[in-house]
């Protein structure tokens, strides 16, 4: 009997260090053929299937919603359906056993595993595991270090892997960016007049879809809001691809409407709805989740009348849509990177956008 | 009365005046401690000094030594200042009443122990072939000590020029001889074939002649002579501890030769006596004004630690020891070896001295089974300028000579204020693993360390034998070398564990360090044979990616803590392994020193591995269970590593 083959969580994009088990396509012990999908996994940006690397019998431990580090085994393919010979994880309570001859893990490796929150199952099926091997796996599963000086009585909050990724991304952005925010008030009656008019012509259109459509039209004139800062200088994206934040029960996702400036309002509305549907079905691909040059985030559905959006990586601005106030106004909020723009330019952009969203005839 | 006799009585008067003044100073609260006077026994000291030759002889005295000292040196200033604790005292005030050293004179406060020391001094004079002899003064109470008989046996067997003067004052401190002494005094010495004589202090002119005759026999025939001198102590043993019959004391007081002399106006030269009293008074005055010695702690040497690559001895450790001893004998005519069964063809129980008596027949000596006696003789040889090396067959037998190590060897250099060298070397194997059982397998280092003036070296598997024996030649204080039966077959140039390098400090008795080329995880201090276990574990843990830094101190007492501090500052983890029994052990000191000097971050974690605290069984399986093992060391290293 040969060693079972580990099927590992692949690295889908550089920012994702964890994946979540969505569903299994096989049962434990099933006979599988090479190339057959075993499991659907989800990262912060997409879901994807992992296929069997070879013929054999599939075994796994993790149930749906389990989080796995990139590089960790999610399943094993054995060459028979007998009990799988995988060393059980060391009991935390028992004293660590002295390594026996033939022990796969060096003591240093074991210590690092403990420190990094890894267990033997993360390494099953391989040969000797040394400290370097642990570091390689751990590097993909790095968790933020505990902050210094925690006040007494504080209770640690468990963060999801996707949240950790988000934190790391935002931290990278904000280590460099100089975010600034301006807001402008939109008249609700005029917006709704515009939406009614467009709806009559193209079918129902939401404020988000309209805002995305008009922003895409404006942005070519405002390259500093459709750019990014890198290597000590400002850059403008060559295309307009507008992401919109969606968070409907599952985790936060930002699907991207590519080449938004070339689409009609009807096409924009269709794209937004299609991406939202795919989000609900957990079918968003990595391609649909990457490449945004500008982001719109709409919290009007939550009744939020004002908030400050946070810049995304490799973007220089983000637009926030707020709920209507009692006075019949509705805030448009723009957070921008002050290294590329300034308050006056941003204010003028908002004014131009407001003018486009309000139906002057309303 | 002839002039010589009058001179002897005047010397006795000087002795008595000094001692009476000392008693007065004590009574006045001007002296600390205690003092033992010889009031009533002075003529024994005076007659002995008259019988000897100050240019080549030596006197070894005991706790009651003022008379012997003054009769020999005529130096009341040196004695009074010494007892008064002044820097101008003969030993700088460090020795006090019982511990004096001057040219050709030594005294020590331990009963019996001075006898083999005197025999060693006699041996040194015999070797020098200048006709000098040694005289040792003991009391009848000393006859209760076994080492006296060990020495009588050896002195007779080796024809040592030793004059033993036994002052029989009938009391051992407060206990009458009738309660403590069986048989006959002179018959004891006669049993060893030693010529004996009998005199007394009341007929002191005869006593002088008797001692002259005895000294001449010792000198002329080069053999020991025993002289019993009956006498009586008129004052208390020490002070205020006299329970003897006052009528008996009175009877002897009237019979006392000095009292009779002073009572006889015709013979007394009052101006001479006055000048003696004046001399003593002025000596006290000068001593009172003299300064006290500065004994502030000295700096403990160079602060900077430096390292070098060792040059390992070729061959086994046993061969290296044999070679080093042979080299010493060849290169230094003062060197000699003493021990049980050390001569050819046997060459010692573990063959460390194999063949050495063939090349140096006069300086490699088989001794009787008399561990205290032979270490005591070595002490005397060292005081006489020789470089004796004693082999004690099993380390367990050090218990039999502990008094010689502790109260003699370790004391002489310090308590005599550096006047003498007492650089004996005692080497002995310890350790188990050979099935020798509870009394031939012990590691007793912990009972022998921490003695000021006694260096304790513990040989480990990489110990630099040749260089340490070179360093020994420069020492002025005694050194105890603990060898190990199982290390004899090991080689210092054995292969190192992979990824390790060998370095040592540049001290004369270096700390050898097996240093990993990667950053160390755990510091291991291993004593003696435990270095082998430590190296085995270090090699095993390479596979676990754990790097141990192994420290093998050669000098255990004193212990150079600097390599330890350097290492634990990096690792924060310390395991100490020794073969001796657990608790109150060498590790206690190592851990304490490590904590005192800890400069690392976080807390210092420690483990101790030692033998179970029980007698070592003979049966192999039981012995292995009791002694520390590589497995137990490995487990400790892993455990502390994981913390």
Tab-separated table of N, CA, C and O in Angstrom, chain A residues 96 98-99 103 105-109 111 114 128-132, chain B residues 521 541-546 573 634-635 638-643:
chain	number	residue	atom	x	y	z
A	96	UNK	N	3.891	16.073	24.914
A	96	UNK	CA	4.323	15.739	23.566
A	96	UNK	C	5.234	14.512	23.612
A	96	UNK	O	6.146	14.468	24.428
A	98	UNK	N	8.190	11.961	22.830
A	98	UNK	CA	9.522	12.087	22.249
A	98	UNK	C	9.481	11.480	20.857
A	98	UNK	O	8.782	10.506	20.623
A	99	UNK	N	10.191	12.087	19.956
A	99	UNK	CA	10.175	11.593	18.593
A	99	UNK	C	10.776	10.198	18.555
A	99	UNK	O	11.802	9.944	19.150
A	103	UNK	N	10.042	9.075	13.002
A	103	UNK	CA	9.109	10.172	13.236
A	103	UNK	C	9.197	11.151	12.070
A	103	UNK	O	10.286	11.521	11.634
A	105	UNK	N	7.962	14.265	11.898
A	105	UNK	CA	8.101	15.674	12.233
A	105	UNK	C	9.308	15.882	13.125
A	105	UNK	O	9.463	15.202	14.135
A	106	UNK	N	10.149	16.833	12.778
A	106	UNK	CA	11.222	17.162	13.710
A	106	UNK	C	10.586	17.910	14.882
A	106	UNK	O	9.487	18.459	14.779
A	107	UNK	N	11.311	17.884	16.013
A	107	UNK	CA	10.774	18.556	17.196
A	107	UNK	C	10.584	20.039	16.912
A	107	UNK	O	9.637	20.670	17.356
A	108	UNK	N	11.520	20.599	16.168
A	108	UNK	CA	11.410	22.014	15.833
A	108	UNK	C	10.166	22.259	14.988
A	108	UNK	O	9.435	23.226	15.185
A	109	UNK	N	9.914	21.304	14.053
A	109	UNK	CA	8.726	21.419	13.210
A	109	UNK	C	7.475	21.377	14.079
A	109	UNK	O	6.550	22.183	13.903
A	111	UNK	N	7.147	22.166	17.199
A	111	UNK	CA	7.012	23.392	17.990
A	111	UNK	C	6.444	24.520	17.116
A	111	UNK	O	5.558	25.257	17.539
A	114	UNK	N	2.786	24.079	16.453
A	114	UNK	CA	1.979	24.485	17.601
A	114	UNK	C	1.851	26.012	17.621
A	114	UNK	O	0.762	26.567	17.820
A	128	UNK	N	9.478	13.467	5.394
A	128	UNK	CA	9.950	14.176	6.582
A	128	UNK	C	9.459	15.630	6.565
A	128	UNK	O	9.538	16.299	5.539
A	129	UNK	N	8.986	16.092	7.701
A	129	UNK	CA	8.549	17.488	7.821
A	129	UNK	C	9.525	18.214	8.720
A	129	UNK	O	9.681	17.864	9.885
A	130	UNK	N	10.208	19.200	8.161
A	130	UNK	CA	11.138	19.974	8.972
A	130	UNK	C	10.613	21.400	9.146
A	130	UNK	O	9.519	21.739	8.686
A	131	UNK	N	11.404	22.213	9.826
A	131	UNK	CA	10.948	23.560	10.155
A	131	UNK	C	10.649	24.378	8.909
A	131	UNK	O	9.676	25.136	8.866
A	132	UNK	N	11.461	24.181	7.886
A	132	UNK	CA	11.235	24.947	6.652
A	132	UNK	C	9.877	24.614	6.046
A	132	UNK	O	9.160	25.493	5.555
B	521	UNK	N	19.447	26.369	20.777
B	521	UNK	CA	18.109	26.401	21.380
B	521	UNK	C	18.172	26.177	22.884
B	521	UNK	O	17.376	26.735	23.630
B	541	UNK	N	19.557	14.941	18.361
B	541	UNK	CA	18.602	16.036	18.171
B	541	UNK	C	18.862	16.839	16.898
B	541	UNK	O	18.075	17.723	16.559
B	542	UNK	N	19.956	16.538	16.218
B	542	UNK	CA	20.169	17.162	14.908
B	542	UNK	C	18.978	16.833	14.012
B	542	UNK	O	18.466	17.680	13.282
B	543	UNK	N	18.508	15.581	14.113
B	543	UNK	CA	17.377	15.149	13.290
B	543	UNK	C	16.092	15.875	13.679
B	543	UNK	O	15.144	15.920	12.895
B	544	UNK	N	16.077	16.417	14.900
B	544	UNK	CA	14.887	17.155	15.354
B	544	UNK	C	15.046	18.647	15.120
B	544	UNK	O	14.213	19.443	15.568
B	545	UNK	N	16.174	19.025	14.490
B	545	UNK	CA	16.466	20.442	14.231
B	545	UNK	C	16.596	21.233	15.527
B	545	UNK	O	16.252	22.412	15.577
B	546	UNK	N	17.041	20.552	16.582
B	546	UNK	CA	17.274	21.244	17.847
B	546	UNK	C	18.780	21.339	18.049
B	546	UNK	O	19.488	20.345	17.951
B	573	UNK	N	17.435	28.773	28.136
B	573	UNK	CA	17.065	27.423	28.568
B	573	UNK	C	18.318	26.671	28.980
B	573	UNK	O	19.272	26.618	28.210
B	634	UNK	N	17.825	13.540	27.127
B	634	UNK	CA	17.115	13.882	25.888
B	634	UNK	C	15.690	14.365	26.200
B	634	UNK	O	15.237	15.384	25.665
B	635	UNK	N	15.031	13.639	27.096
B	635	UNK	CA	13.655	14.012	27.440
B	635	UNK	C	13.620	15.412	28.060
B	635	UNK	O	12.735	16.220	27.754
B	638	UNK	N	14.121	18.003	25.316
B	638	UNK	CA	12.925	18.172	24.495
B	638	UNK	C	11.847	18.926	25.258
B	638	UNK	O	11.176	19.809	24.710
B	639	UNK	N	11.714	18.573	26.508
B	639	UNK	CA	10.671	19.210	27.316
B	639	UNK	C	10.935	20.720	27.441
B	639	UNK	O	10.040	21.541	27.223
B	640	UNK	N	12.164	21.057	27.755
B	640	UNK	CA	12.477	22.477	27.947
B	640	UNK	C	12.452	23.201	26.601
B	640	UNK	O	12.088	24.374	26.519
B	641	UNK	N	12.796	22.475	25.556
B	641	UNK	CA	12.753	23.081	24.223
B	641	UNK	C	11.322	23.490	23.866
B	641	UNK	O	11.086	24.543	23.287
B	642	UNK	N	10.375	22.617	24.228
B	642	UNK	CA	8.987	22.868	23.837
B	642	UNK	C	8.350	24.005	24.632
B	642	UNK	O	7.306	24.512	24.246
B	643	UNK	N	8.976	24.373	25.758
B	643	UNK	CA	8.328	25.384	26.609
B	643	UNK	C	8.339	26.751	25.947
B	643	UNK	O	9.259	27.069	25.225
